[in-house]
Every structure is written in C-alpha cells, then in structure tokens.
Amino acid sequence: MASISFKAVTKSFADPAKKEAPIRVVVARLDLEIADGEFVVLVGPSGCGKSTTLRMIAGLEEPTSGDVFIGERRVNDVPAGDRDVAMVFQSYALYPHLSVFENIAFGLRVRKVPDVEVRKRVQEAADLLGLGELLHRKPGQLSGGQRQRVAMGRAIVRQPKVFLFDEPLSNLDAKLRGEVRAQIARLRRRLNTTIVYVTHDQVEAMTLADRVVVMADGHVQQVGGPMEVYRKPANRFVAGFLGTPTMNFLTARVDDGRMSGKGFSLAHAGPWSGEVTVGMRPQQVMLGGSGLELGEMEVEVVERLGAETYALGNVGGAHFTALCPEGEPKPGERVPVRVSPAGIHVFDSAGKRVSA
Amino acid sequence: MQLLVHLFLVVVTLCTLYPVLWVVKMALTPSQAFAVGLSPIPDTVAADNFRSVVGNTAMDGTWVFGHQLLNSVLVSAATALVGLLVSVLAAYAMSRFRFPGRQLSMSSMFLTQMFPGTLMMVPLYAILDRLNLLDQLAGLVVVYATTSVPFSVWLLKGYFDTLPKDLEEAALMDGASRAQILVRIVLPLARPGMAVTGLFSFMTAWNEYILAAKFMSREVSYTLPVVLAQYAGTKSTAWGNFAAGALIVSIPVMALFFALQKHLVGGLTAGAVKG
C-alpha cells in the first residue's frame, strides 16, 4: 500500500508533424494527492490526459517536468518494473502464446519466485476471480469477460502497492460491464490497496470511486467525492460531463432578481450578474407540479427507459430534457416547466460555478 | 460456377506443372539429349542420371557430390541463422526504439538492395581476398548474410510493428527486462515472421550461383548451383544430368517449405488484445 502524489507534473509530446504547434501539452501542471488505500477514478473525455497521468504512475511515460511520488519515493527515474505497481490494460494485453496460468505467473517467474510459491499464489488469484477451470487454456480460447479476469489476476498475483486500471471495461458489452464493475468493487474491499482507475464512463466513476478527478484538456477540472462532484459541479464542463441524461443548459441575462432568456424566465437571485448559464438536471425539472416557474417546453420525443420516462424537446429553441410522468405529455405538446430551487446551478460566462 | 472455378484452377495447375513434368521426364530418361515430345509422361523410367549426378567421384576417390551437397546445406543453414540473429536484433531496435540515425540506417539498408548483385562482385572479391576467406564456406556465409540482412530487417521490422505494444508494456510492468521481453514475449509471437525471413535467407543462399562460381575455385568446395551450371556447358549440355540435378536441388527447399508451413500461418497473436 502506498500514497501517490503529483507535484506540478507536466507532460508534453513533441509533434514535429504540426508546424504551428510542435509541442502538445497533454497534462498541464498537475497537482494531485492520492491517499494510501484510496480508490481514485480519473474521468474525462478522450484526449483529456487521464491515461497519460495513469501511465506516469506506471512508469510507461516520463513526466516532462515535475515530480511523481509513490509513498515517500520519487519515482520519476524508476523503471516500471521496479515500482511495485500493477496495471490492467484496456486491451488486456494477455500474452497469447502462454496459458492462463503462465500469463498470471509471468510477473512472478521473471522475479524468480520459487515454483511452489508461484503455484500457490496463482491458484489463490484464480480462485478469487473464478478462473480455476481456465488455467490451462490460451487467451485466444477465452471470452472477453474471461480475458478481463485473467488480466486482473495477473495484477493481483503480484500483490502490488498500487493497482492501475486503464479503461478495463470498455471492451465488454453492457451487461458484462455491470457484472465486472461489481466484481472490481468487491475485489477492492478484499485487497484494500491504492487504486487508480481511468475511464470515460461516468457511471464507473460514480459507482467505484472514493474520489473522482474530472479532467479535460490536460487540466484537472474538479476533485471530490462522487456525490459532491455530482451535486456541486465546479464548472460547466463537469456539470455537463457527469449525470445522465446530460444537464440542461440555458443562457440567460440577470436582471432585477430574475434570470431570463429566450422562452423562459426564472425568479432566482444570487451573487451573480450579467450573462450567465443556468444548469438544471433533467431529474430536477418537473412538467407541472411544484417548484419555480421556468417557462414552456415544446416536447419533441418521449423516451421511456422503464423505471422513468423523459421528455426531450426545447425551451426557446435550446435543447431541454425533463423527467415526466408516464403517458404524458405527447410529442408536439407545449407544457409548463417548473424547477426545484435546489436543482439550479448557475455558471458565469467563463463557465465557472457562481451559485452555492 | 463452382465447377467453372475448379476447372479453371485445374487448367492453371496443369500449365504450371507441365514444364516441371518435362524436367522429371528428362531426368528419368537415360540419355543426355534434349529430346522431348509433347507428352510429359516418361517412356522409360531409369535412375541412370541420378546415379551419375549423385555418384560423381574424383580420381582420388573423394565423393565430390557429397561434399558439394554438404557445402550447400552448411552455407544455406549458416546464412539463415547468422542472418536471423543479426536482423532480429536490428529489426527489433528499429521497430521499438527511437534513436538518432534510425531513419538513415533504414533508408541506407534499403539503398543497398537497389544495386545488382554482380556489381558487388568485384569489391566483395577484394574484401574476401583480404580476409583470406576466398574458397572458404565461411566467406560465402558472410557474403550471403550481408546481402540478406537488409531485406530481412525490413521484413522483420514490419512484422514487429504489428505486434501490440501493450504486450511489451505489460511485461515491463511485470518486471521483465528488455532482453527478457524479446526472448519470452516478442520472439515466440514473431515465429511466423522469423520463419519467412529464415526461409528467404536459406533460399537466397541455396540458389545463389554467380558469387559462388567466382569465389569457390575447387570442385569440392562448389555449391550445388555451380555444379548444376557445369552440366550446361558452352558446347554441349548434359540434359539428363542437368534435369536430375535440378530435381535433387529442389527437394530440400520443398521439404523446408512443408516443415515450416505451420509456422508460416499467421494469426498467432489472436486473443492478445481485444477480440
């Protein structure tokens, strides 16, 4: 077990093909502390720098400047194999010519662990992951979910200080993804090790993390507990990235204690002025019912998800989604919309949160 | 439709086989004359020509053909091994590391492939002479390996490029050194590529005639292509012996092809990454 810290870490790549921008900054001055035993999820759209951050912990990328620490040790120049860190790759990266047993055992074999010990530890990892029957198969004979478990087995068997997961579920179908996600959560409680997990899937971020780090364009947008980040997004980007369906955004002008824009007006005052963006999660917007009056929504599509139904349409021409009772409204109808005051997020013109 | 396709393939196969069958017929006919009719089926079957080629013995009783066969096998096998050893290491470095001069070395290796072999004959002769390697099997191995390495490097680099990098990164994290990764992960996966490259080097050496004819001066140090050419003289050609010799020379290569066939089949990396 170990803590991890990033101190002003920047990673840039030379990109000589691009004349106008020969240096591409992927991670910009990252400061981040990950506590011992913590499960941290780095989440963001592709190209945001989350995988590069993970690879700098792994030792597969070197920081251009700044320092990375694992525990008390500065690891900038420590080779990947000497960091006592294990990683589960998005592609699983199983050795195709080796059996499942030898795949899991590989790290122990190169470390010259005695054969008896290797057998014992591989067996333990296999039992933990339900791989007992598959030990003699080759990766090519396994299903996606099974390969995923072998990849995890290979990481577990080494009993590392830190586990890294690089989008481990993105190659699985939706149903399996849920199962494996739960398995990772269970595994986490058994292992009680520091885990850094990269994903672009907000559901994984919300369900697995102790703390979520939202990244975009190489910068950390917000760090916090899943519910904290969900309830109080620090900026418009985080607000739009987390939560399904996506938060509704309406551009408004503040005037006389009201925020008004095309097709709506909201009596909600606060320490903001001028041009703002009002954000409302679809779950906190009601068609009819109680709450602050917003305006009228033109319903275009009604989506039934089983447990709940959403109306998709627009308010004054801007896309808008609202939770609605089943059976009403009908597409083409115009219905009054109300919003609960607690569900209103206000962002200034730069996208920064200004509401409490 | 199926029938037509098969019919077409049968015709093409016959066309390809026809000249080969002629050679077989010539080899089995106990005469040195160039007399073949339309039919590729031998009228008589006799092993005289084979006996004469294989049984070629010098005055002092040395079994010349035995020496020559051994020369060819040794030179070709050594060329394949030396060539593979050098080109695997070079190709892996070219494929995985970025270092100054990388692009230049790749291009210059490519450049060496553009000169005809005969052009190299004079300088190579001079070099081998300095090294005292003329009329030595080792000399031929050096020459053949240097000519096959550039091509092999390109071939193998292309193959290494297709191996997923993730595998090597996973092995790095597992604590393996670069050398361990090469031996335990990359080489087993590159077997099809290495088989092709090795076979290529072997065949280049096995079939090479011009350099062998110039560099080897004693009959017992000839390789088989030189021997074959001897049967086709300027004034007369011993067609029977020539045909029998050609068949004998083809057999080892065919055998090698069959032996390596299963390694030539790709798809070994199936299951490594994704599906």
XYZ file of C-alpha atoms in Angstrom:
631
model
C 0.000 0.000 0.000
C 1.164 3.489 -0.781
C 0.064 7.022 -1.383
C 0.699 8.712 -4.710
C 1.385 12.360 -5.327
C 1.853 14.526 -8.347
C 3.751 17.755 -7.826
C 3.433 20.253 -10.688
C 3.658 17.467 -13.258
C 3.587 18.422 -16.919
C 3.744 16.009 -19.797
C 4.157 17.192 -23.344
C 4.886 15.375 -26.553
C 6.876 16.666 -29.467
C 4.696 16.656 -32.530
C 7.032 17.708 -35.352
C 4.374 16.992 -37.952
C 2.441 20.020 -36.769
C 4.432 23.110 -37.697
C 2.281 25.626 -35.850
C 2.174 23.677 -32.560
C 5.238 21.415 -32.402
C 4.755 20.676 -28.693
C 1.498 19.225 -27.479
C 0.850 19.548 -23.747
C -1.159 16.548 -22.603
C -1.027 17.078 -18.841
C -0.503 20.613 -17.542
C 0.932 21.310 -14.081
C -0.942 18.559 -12.328
C -1.038 18.621 -8.525
C -2.812 15.652 -7.034
C -2.605 13.715 -3.785
C -3.938 10.173 -3.645
C -4.120 8.732 -0.149
C -2.973 5.277 0.866
C -5.746 2.777 0.166
C -7.876 5.241 -1.725
C -9.848 4.375 -4.874
C -9.491 7.324 -7.227
C -11.140 7.471 -10.623
C -9.735 9.742 -13.323
C -12.552 10.568 -15.663
C -12.836 12.735 -18.734
C -13.354 12.671 -22.477
C -10.721 11.071 -24.708
C -7.570 13.141 -25.032
C -8.027 14.807 -21.640
C -4.756 13.421 -20.274
C -6.183 10.827 -17.882
C -4.439 7.840 -19.484
C -1.149 9.726 -19.669
C -1.470 10.535 -15.966
C -2.006 6.844 -15.236
C 0.953 5.854 -17.408
C 3.174 8.249 -15.489
C 2.306 6.371 -12.293
C 3.001 3.107 -14.106
C 6.353 4.286 -15.377
C 5.415 3.882 -19.023
C 5.681 7.657 -19.556
C 8.167 10.034 -18.002
C 6.967 13.440 -16.826
C 8.404 16.315 -18.851
C 8.668 18.334 -15.659
C 7.538 17.999 -12.047
C 7.751 15.017 -9.723
C 5.749 11.855 -9.165
C 5.937 10.162 -5.761
C 4.784 6.703 -4.765
C 4.855 6.650 -0.991
C 7.896 8.657 0.046
C 9.861 7.703 -3.034
C 10.310 9.957 -6.038
C 9.780 7.625 -8.961
C 10.485 9.826 -11.994
C 13.512 7.707 -12.926
C 12.387 4.370 -11.500
C 11.693 1.778 -14.251
C 8.159 0.437 -14.487
C 9.145 -2.999 -13.247
C 10.672 -1.648 -10.039
C 7.740 0.484 -8.921
C 5.680 -2.319 -7.428
C 2.697 -1.168 -9.420
C 0.408 -3.437 -11.450
C -1.779 -2.386 -14.321
C -4.799 -3.792 -16.110
C -4.739 -2.654 -19.734
C -7.726 -1.663 -21.786
C -6.742 -4.267 -24.356
C -5.976 -6.784 -21.533
C -2.572 -7.342 -23.174
C -2.515 -11.059 -22.363
C 0.456 -12.991 -23.708
C -1.222 -15.008 -26.459
C 1.314 -17.830 -26.558
C 1.125 -18.552 -22.836
C -1.591 -20.393 -20.919
C -3.771 -18.526 -18.454
C -1.648 -19.978 -15.659
C 1.599 -18.739 -17.205
C 0.051 -15.376 -18.008
C -0.779 -14.858 -14.354
C 2.537 -16.333 -13.255
C 4.685 -14.286 -15.648
C 5.493 -11.474 -13.208
C 6.464 -13.990 -10.524
C 8.546 -16.039 -12.938
C 10.665 -13.094 -14.076
C 11.178 -12.250 -10.391
C 12.433 -15.808 -9.844
C 9.809 -16.679 -7.242
C 10.131 -20.397 -6.325
C 7.812 -22.692 -8.242
C 5.853 -23.873 -5.185
C 5.118 -20.283 -4.223
C 4.125 -19.438 -7.820
C 1.613 -22.290 -7.881
C 0.129 -21.279 -4.575
C -0.273 -17.638 -5.459
C -1.629 -18.218 -8.971
C -4.145 -20.671 -7.503
C -5.251 -18.096 -4.925
C -5.702 -15.392 -7.548
C -7.535 -17.829 -9.822
C -9.897 -18.841 -7.005
C -10.584 -15.237 -6.157
C -11.544 -14.480 -9.752
C -13.207 -17.783 -10.603
C -10.575 -18.756 -13.143
C -9.870 -22.236 -11.760
C -11.244 -24.108 -14.774
C -9.453 -21.947 -17.320
C -5.848 -22.131 -16.146
C -4.731 -24.396 -18.979
C -6.416 -22.502 -21.782
C -4.781 -19.977 -24.069
C -6.128 -16.389 -24.144
C -7.485 -16.971 -27.649
C -9.916 -19.557 -26.259
C -11.436 -17.184 -23.711
C -14.392 -14.829 -23.873
C -13.933 -11.090 -23.363
C -15.057 -11.242 -19.748
C -12.722 -14.133 -19.002
C -9.754 -12.346 -20.557
C -10.595 -9.343 -18.438
C -10.449 -11.507 -15.312
C -7.127 -13.026 -16.356
C -5.753 -9.508 -16.775
C -6.903 -8.716 -13.246
C -5.423 -11.975 -11.983
C -2.075 -11.044 -13.454
C -2.196 -7.770 -11.499
C -3.442 -9.266 -8.223
C -0.959 -12.119 -8.049
C 1.947 -9.744 -7.601
C 0.378 -8.119 -4.527
C 1.499 -4.668 -5.628
C 1.358 -1.437 -3.673
C -0.757 0.251 -6.305
C -3.271 -1.027 -8.848
C -3.853 0.828 -12.069
C -6.837 0.221 -14.320
C -6.882 1.736 -17.800
C -10.456 1.664 -19.078
C -10.769 -2.001 -18.132
C -14.430 -2.360 -19.066
C -14.623 -0.549 -22.369
C -14.283 -3.699 -24.465
C -17.090 -5.542 -22.689
C -20.755 -5.496 -23.609
C -23.134 -3.516 -21.404
C -24.399 -6.420 -19.284
C -20.964 -7.841 -18.593
C -19.682 -4.384 -17.802
C -22.094 -4.122 -14.888
C -21.024 -7.530 -13.556
C -17.317 -6.847 -13.787
C -17.805 -3.417 -12.261
C -19.391 -5.014 -9.230
C -16.579 -7.557 -9.144
C -13.977 -4.793 -9.104
C -15.831 -3.116 -6.242
C -15.832 -6.403 -4.278
C -12.201 -7.061 -5.110
C -11.306 -3.630 -3.898
C -12.717 -4.404 -0.441
C -10.689 -7.627 -0.288
C -7.409 -6.083 -1.424
C -7.630 -2.739 0.316
C -4.902 -1.294 -1.890
C -4.485 2.091 -3.519
C -6.299 2.007 -6.847
C -6.199 4.499 -9.677
C -8.787 3.839 -12.330
C -9.169 5.617 -15.653
C -12.438 5.719 -17.511
C -14.505 7.932 -19.749
C -17.653 6.357 -18.348
C -19.222 8.470 -15.646
C -21.217 5.545 -14.269
C -17.984 3.707 -13.446
C -16.608 6.890 -11.925
C -19.673 7.445 -9.761
C -20.100 3.841 -8.617
C -16.495 2.870 -7.901
C -14.672 5.941 -6.684
C -13.873 7.261 -3.238
C -12.849 10.365 -5.071
C -13.376 11.436 -8.663
C -10.877 13.516 -10.612
C -12.547 15.111 -13.607
C -10.088 16.100 -16.327
C -10.348 17.985 -19.600
C -7.651 19.265 -21.953
C -4.852 18.253 -19.621
C -6.244 20.164 -16.658
C -7.994 18.916 -13.558
C -11.475 20.395 -13.560
C -12.598 19.164 -10.165
C -11.613 16.696 -7.470
C -14.097 15.402 -4.946
C -16.354 12.629 -3.745
C -18.745 11.308 -6.410
C -21.824 12.906 -4.871
C -20.033 16.162 -4.189
C -18.930 16.423 -7.795
C -22.399 15.473 -8.972
C -24.243 17.874 -6.678
C -21.849 20.811 -6.921
C -20.012 20.705 -10.239
C -17.250 23.302 -10.168
C -17.805 24.380 -13.735
C -19.966 23.924 -16.742
C -17.782 21.187 -18.160
C -18.073 18.984 -15.076
C -21.791 19.689 -14.871
C -22.282 18.554 -18.445
C -19.958 15.569 -18.200
C -21.428 13.846 -15.149
C -25.032 12.678 -14.980
C -27.422 11.066 -17.447
C -29.307 12.433 -19.172
C -26.993 15.421 -19.557
C -27.743 18.569 -17.582
C -29.843 21.201 -19.361
C -28.132 24.495 -20.031
C -29.910 27.763 -20.828
C -28.175 31.080 -21.480
C -29.692 33.914 -19.507
C -29.279 37.568 -18.572
C -29.604 38.598 -14.961
C -31.965 41.467 -14.422
C -33.854 42.621 -11.384
C -33.537 39.315 -9.458
C -34.595 37.248 -12.446
C -32.652 35.192 -14.950
C -34.298 35.469 -18.308
C -33.567 34.243 -21.789
C -35.344 33.161 -24.906
C -38.578 31.435 -23.918
C -38.039 31.362 -20.166
C -37.667 33.469 -17.046
C -36.650 32.281 -13.595
C -37.139 34.177 -10.332
C -33.944 33.091 -8.662
C -31.496 35.682 -7.375
C -27.925 35.234 -6.194
C -24.492 36.778 -6.221
C -24.266 36.850 -9.973
C -24.961 39.321 -12.703
C -24.696 39.885 -16.427
C -24.553 36.930 -18.773
C -24.869 33.515 -17.068
C -25.637 29.907 -17.882
C -28.358 28.184 -15.888
C -27.901 24.442 -15.441
C -30.663 22.063 -14.384
C -30.513 18.277 -14.205
C -33.452 16.655 -16.002
C -34.340 14.854 -12.757
C -34.928 18.168 -11.018
C -37.087 19.639 -13.695
C -40.790 18.879 -13.493
C -43.510 19.187 -16.027
C -46.243 20.815 -13.990
C -46.011 20.069 -10.256
C -44.307 22.342 -7.751
C -41.164 24.467 -7.885
C -40.149 27.679 -9.543
C -41.811 28.534 -12.793
C -39.412 28.400 -15.725
C -41.339 28.600 -18.945
C -42.800 26.361 -21.596
C -41.156 23.356 -23.143
C -42.022 22.071 -26.577
C -41.964 18.273 -26.384
C -40.456 16.525 -29.419
C -39.707 12.998 -28.254
C -40.762 10.916 -25.267
C -38.174 8.341 -24.129
C -39.290 5.508 -21.869
C -36.395 3.915 -20.015
C -38.580 1.575 -17.975
C -38.058 2.953 -14.497
C -38.510 6.512 -15.674
C -39.639 8.495 -18.679
C -38.007 11.591 -20.129
C -39.419 14.225 -22.406
C -36.943 15.617 -24.928
C -37.590 18.904 -26.631
C -36.649 22.556 -26.384
C -37.208 25.670 -24.360
C -36.963 28.731 -26.535
C -35.025 26.730 -29.121
C -32.421 25.310 -26.699
C -32.320 21.535 -26.135
C -34.109 20.547 -22.990
C -34.803 17.241 -21.223
C -37.203 16.735 -18.358
C -38.354 13.853 -16.178
C -42.041 13.312 -16.721
C -44.883 11.098 -15.530
C -45.551 8.215 -17.903
C -48.204 8.642 -20.537
C -47.944 12.425 -20.726
C -47.103 14.662 -22.356
C -47.403 13.717 -26.028
C -44.894 14.780 -28.687
C -45.851 18.140 -30.133
C -47.418 19.438 -26.915
C -46.213 22.543 -25.145
C -46.098 22.112 -21.391
C -45.164 24.400 -18.500
C -41.903 23.502 -16.752
C -41.014 24.017 -13.091
C -37.687 23.529 -11.428
C -36.810 22.855 -7.793
C -34.680 25.735 -6.391
C -32.085 23.276 -5.045
C -31.562 21.949 -8.551
C -30.438 25.224 -10.082
C -26.748 25.609 -10.947
C -25.504 28.959 -12.174
C -22.269 29.399 -14.131
C -20.687 32.672 -15.170
C -19.726 33.495 -18.742
C -16.362 31.738 -18.287
C -18.176 28.560 -17.182
C -17.228 28.809 -13.513
C -19.810 27.933 -10.870
C -21.187 31.007 -9.127
C -24.187 29.508 -7.302
C -23.724 27.996 -3.848
C -19.984 -21.602 -61.015
C -18.027 -23.678 -58.517
C -17.348 -26.159 -61.290
C -16.029 -23.456 -63.599
C -13.727 -22.095 -60.927
C -12.356 -25.541 -60.236
C -11.971 -26.284 -63.913
C -10.033 -23.067 -64.339
C -7.801 -23.912 -61.388
C -7.149 -27.397 -62.738
C -6.091 -25.952 -66.108
C -3.797 -23.401 -64.455
C -2.272 -26.102 -62.279
C -1.617 -28.288 -65.322
C 0.019 -25.376 -67.129
C 2.329 -24.785 -64.181
C 3.119 -28.453 -63.769
C 3.745 -29.200 -67.424
C 7.322 -27.850 -67.652
C 8.120 -29.448 -64.286
C 6.903 -32.786 -65.570
C 9.141 -32.360 -68.598
C 12.125 -31.970 -66.318
C 11.051 -35.101 -64.458
C 10.761 -36.939 -67.774
C 14.197 -35.754 -68.885
C 15.719 -36.784 -65.601
C 14.232 -40.261 -65.838
C 15.223 -40.829 -69.467
C 18.659 -42.478 -69.676
C 20.070 -40.076 -72.262
C 21.783 -36.681 -72.227
C 19.992 -35.456 -75.353
C 17.399 -32.683 -75.449
C 14.669 -34.816 -76.959
C 11.250 -34.430 -75.511
C 7.933 -34.955 -77.191
C 4.611 -33.387 -76.372
C 3.803 -35.928 -73.738
C 5.261 -35.223 -70.325
C 4.852 -38.868 -69.303
C 8.240 -40.632 -69.270
C 8.547 -43.505 -71.779
C 11.205 -45.231 -69.756
C 11.992 -44.978 -66.098
C 15.650 -45.255 -65.210
C 17.731 -43.800 -62.399
C 20.906 -43.553 -64.540
C 21.066 -39.745 -64.484
C 20.523 -39.555 -60.744
C 23.199 -42.173 -60.210
C 25.602 -40.248 -62.405
C 24.971 -36.923 -60.624
C 24.979 -38.271 -57.082
C 27.812 -40.685 -57.718
C 30.197 -38.044 -59.058
C 33.531 -39.095 -57.594
C 37.013 -37.677 -58.146
C 40.062 -39.631 -59.309
C 41.371 -39.986 -55.797
C 38.073 -41.481 -54.678
C 36.641 -38.389 -52.956
C 32.856 -38.360 -53.166
C 32.574 -34.942 -54.832
C 28.780 -34.705 -54.850
C 28.668 -35.468 -51.123
C 30.986 -32.546 -50.442
C 29.002 -30.257 -52.676
C 25.671 -31.158 -51.089
C 27.137 -30.650 -47.633
C 28.576 -27.276 -48.754
C 25.186 -26.077 -49.910
C 23.425 -27.245 -46.751
C 26.039 -25.748 -44.440
C 26.273 -22.442 -46.250
C 22.499 -22.011 -46.524
C 21.762 -23.020 -42.931
C 24.547 -20.814 -41.575
C 23.349 -17.905 -43.712
C 19.818 -18.311 -42.386
C 20.997 -18.493 -38.773
C 23.506 -15.656 -38.907
C 21.086 -13.545 -40.937
C 18.246 -14.141 -38.481
C 20.356 -13.438 -35.424
C 21.563 -10.111 -36.762
C 18.335 -8.988 -38.365
C 16.091 -9.890 -35.412
C 18.100 -7.669 -33.099
C 18.370 -4.864 -35.626
C 14.714 -5.037 -36.616
C 13.520 -5.029 -33.005
C 15.580 -1.933 -32.259
C 14.343 -0.235 -35.427
C 10.764 -1.079 -34.577
C 10.714 -0.163 -30.897
C 13.327 2.468 -30.178
C 13.671 5.996 -31.491
C 17.320 6.940 -31.820
C 19.351 9.352 -33.934
C 20.243 7.831 -37.275
C 17.369 5.348 -37.204
C 15.682 6.652 -40.322
C 19.023 6.995 -42.080
C 20.048 3.402 -41.343
C 16.714 2.113 -42.544
C 16.992 4.048 -45.802
C 20.599 3.116 -46.428
C 19.781 -0.541 -45.875
C 17.078 -0.122 -48.437
C 19.550 1.534 -50.777
C 21.908 -1.464 -50.714
C 19.066 -3.537 -52.138
C 18.962 -1.453 -55.280
C 22.334 -2.496 -56.696
C 22.514 -5.671 -58.759
C 24.488 -8.471 -57.125
C 27.005 -8.660 -59.974
C 28.017 -5.069 -59.285
C 29.077 -6.107 -55.794
C 31.169 -8.974 -57.094
C 34.456 -7.133 -57.567
C 34.547 -5.344 -54.196
C 33.331 -8.459 -52.410
C 36.054 -10.485 -54.086
C 38.665 -7.987 -52.925
C 37.312 -7.981 -49.376
C 37.175 -11.776 -49.139
C 40.700 -11.938 -50.516
C 41.957 -9.613 -47.729
C 40.126 -11.665 -45.160
C 41.585 -14.881 -46.573
C 38.069 -16.188 -46.995
C 38.177 -16.969 -50.709
C 37.329 -20.573 -51.497
C 36.007 -20.927 -47.928
C 32.427 -21.725 -46.939
C 32.631 -19.070 -44.198
C 33.353 -16.487 -46.895
C 30.165 -17.361 -48.745
C 28.183 -17.233 -45.486
C 29.486 -13.734 -44.749
C 28.654 -12.530 -48.249
C 25.183 -14.104 -48.316
C 24.299 -12.901 -44.826
C 25.299 -9.322 -45.587
C 23.139 -9.324 -48.686
C 20.123 -10.903 -46.991
C 20.242 -8.920 -43.727
C 18.921 -5.585 -45.063
C 15.891 -7.206 -46.608
C 15.350 -9.365 -43.520
C 15.485 -6.313 -41.270
C 12.778 -4.614 -43.292
C 10.671 -7.740 -43.315
C 11.010 -8.360 -39.581
C 10.584 -4.723 -38.636
C 7.295 -4.769 -40.483
C 6.330 -7.839 -38.510
C 7.401 -6.437 -35.135
C 5.451 -3.273 -35.883
C 2.266 -5.330 -35.974
C 2.815 -6.853 -32.531
C 0.760 -4.919 -29.972
C 2.875 -2.611 -27.830
C 0.584 -3.253 -24.886
C 2.043 -6.742 -24.528
C 5.527 -5.407 -24.034
C 4.333 -2.700 -21.667
C 2.507 -5.340 -19.645
C 5.714 -7.368 -19.490
C 7.683 -4.259 -18.490
C 5.272 -3.716 -15.608
C 5.597 -7.377 -14.709
C 9.280 -6.610 -14.161
C 10.774 -8.156 -17.285
C 13.896 -6.626 -18.808
C 14.084 -5.672 -22.480
C 16.067 -8.822 -23.207
C 13.537 -10.985 -21.363
C 10.715 -9.334 -23.251
C 12.429 -10.035 -26.555
C 13.086 -13.676 -25.756
C 9.930 -14.586 -23.845
C 7.264 -12.440 -25.494
C 8.342 -10.987 -28.825
C 10.225 -13.891 -30.412
C 7.572 -16.543 -29.732
C 4.995 -14.217 -31.273
C 7.242 -13.361 -34.212
C 7.699 -17.015 -35.193
C 5.788 -16.718 -38.471
C 7.809 -13.650 -39.424
C 11.054 -15.346 -38.473
C 10.132 -18.487 -40.409
C 9.524 -16.461 -43.549
C 12.725 -14.483 -43.085
C 14.816 -17.565 -42.350
C 13.382 -19.381 -45.332
C 14.113 -16.388 -47.513
C 17.749 -16.254 -46.394
C 18.125 -20.000 -46.787
C 16.746 -19.961 -50.305
C 18.825 -16.987 -51.397
C 21.957 -18.820 -50.325
C 20.763 -22.156 -51.667
C 20.059 -20.789 -55.146
C 22.873 -18.263 -55.474
C 25.172 -19.006 -58.392
C 27.260 -16.056 -59.614
C 29.187 -15.260 -56.426
C 29.649 -18.921 -55.549
C 31.026 -19.638 -59.011
C 33.575 -16.823 -58.732
C 34.629 -17.223 -55.116
C 34.930 -21.005 -54.987
C 37.743 -22.406 -57.079
C 37.972 -26.125 -56.209
C 35.354 -28.611 -57.317
C 34.937 -29.963 -53.785
C 34.114 -26.510 -52.480
C 31.362 -25.836 -55.061
C 27.777 -25.390 -54.008
C 25.033 -27.186 -55.926
C 24.002 -24.322 -58.271
C 27.595 -24.202 -59.532
C 27.524 -27.947 -60.072
C 24.266 -27.664 -62.000
C 25.692 -24.988 -64.256
C 28.626 -27.245 -65.048
C 26.288 -29.724 -66.726
C 25.134 -26.954 -69.031
C 28.404 -26.412 -70.872
C 29.061 -23.958 -73.666
C 29.377 -26.598 -76.378
C 27.136 -29.368 -75.142
C 24.710 -29.787 -72.311
C 24.187 -32.993 -70.382
C 20.418 -32.528 -70.249
C 19.734 -35.718 -68.387
C 22.181 -34.938 -65.610
C 21.056 -31.322 -65.579
C 17.411 -32.277 -65.068
C 18.247 -34.869 -62.424
C 20.458 -32.351 -60.621
C 17.732 -29.695 -60.742
C 15.292 -32.084 -59.097
C 17.782 -33.008 -56.405
C 18.430 -29.336 -55.677
C 14.705 -28.589 -55.371
C 13.965 -31.339 -52.880
C 15.488 -29.761 -49.723
C 13.739 -26.447 -50.360
C 10.425 -28.193 -50.816
C 10.995 -30.190 -47.660
C 11.775 -26.993 -45.763
C 8.618 -25.368 -47.038
C 6.500 -28.228 -45.790
C 8.297 -28.320 -42.463
C 7.810 -24.600 -41.860
C 4.317 -24.476 -43.273
C 2.569 -24.399 -39.938
C 4.777 -21.570 -38.698
C 4.112 -19.557 -41.807
C 0.472 -19.343 -40.884
C -0.180 -16.098 -39.076
C -2.838 -15.358 -36.523
C -0.655 -16.334 -33.610
C -1.447 -13.121 -31.787
C -5.177 -13.856 -31.815
C -6.514 -13.316 -28.322
C -3.751 -10.995 -27.209
C -5.692 -7.813 -27.318
C -9.423 -7.246 -27.673
C -11.081 -9.922 -29.791
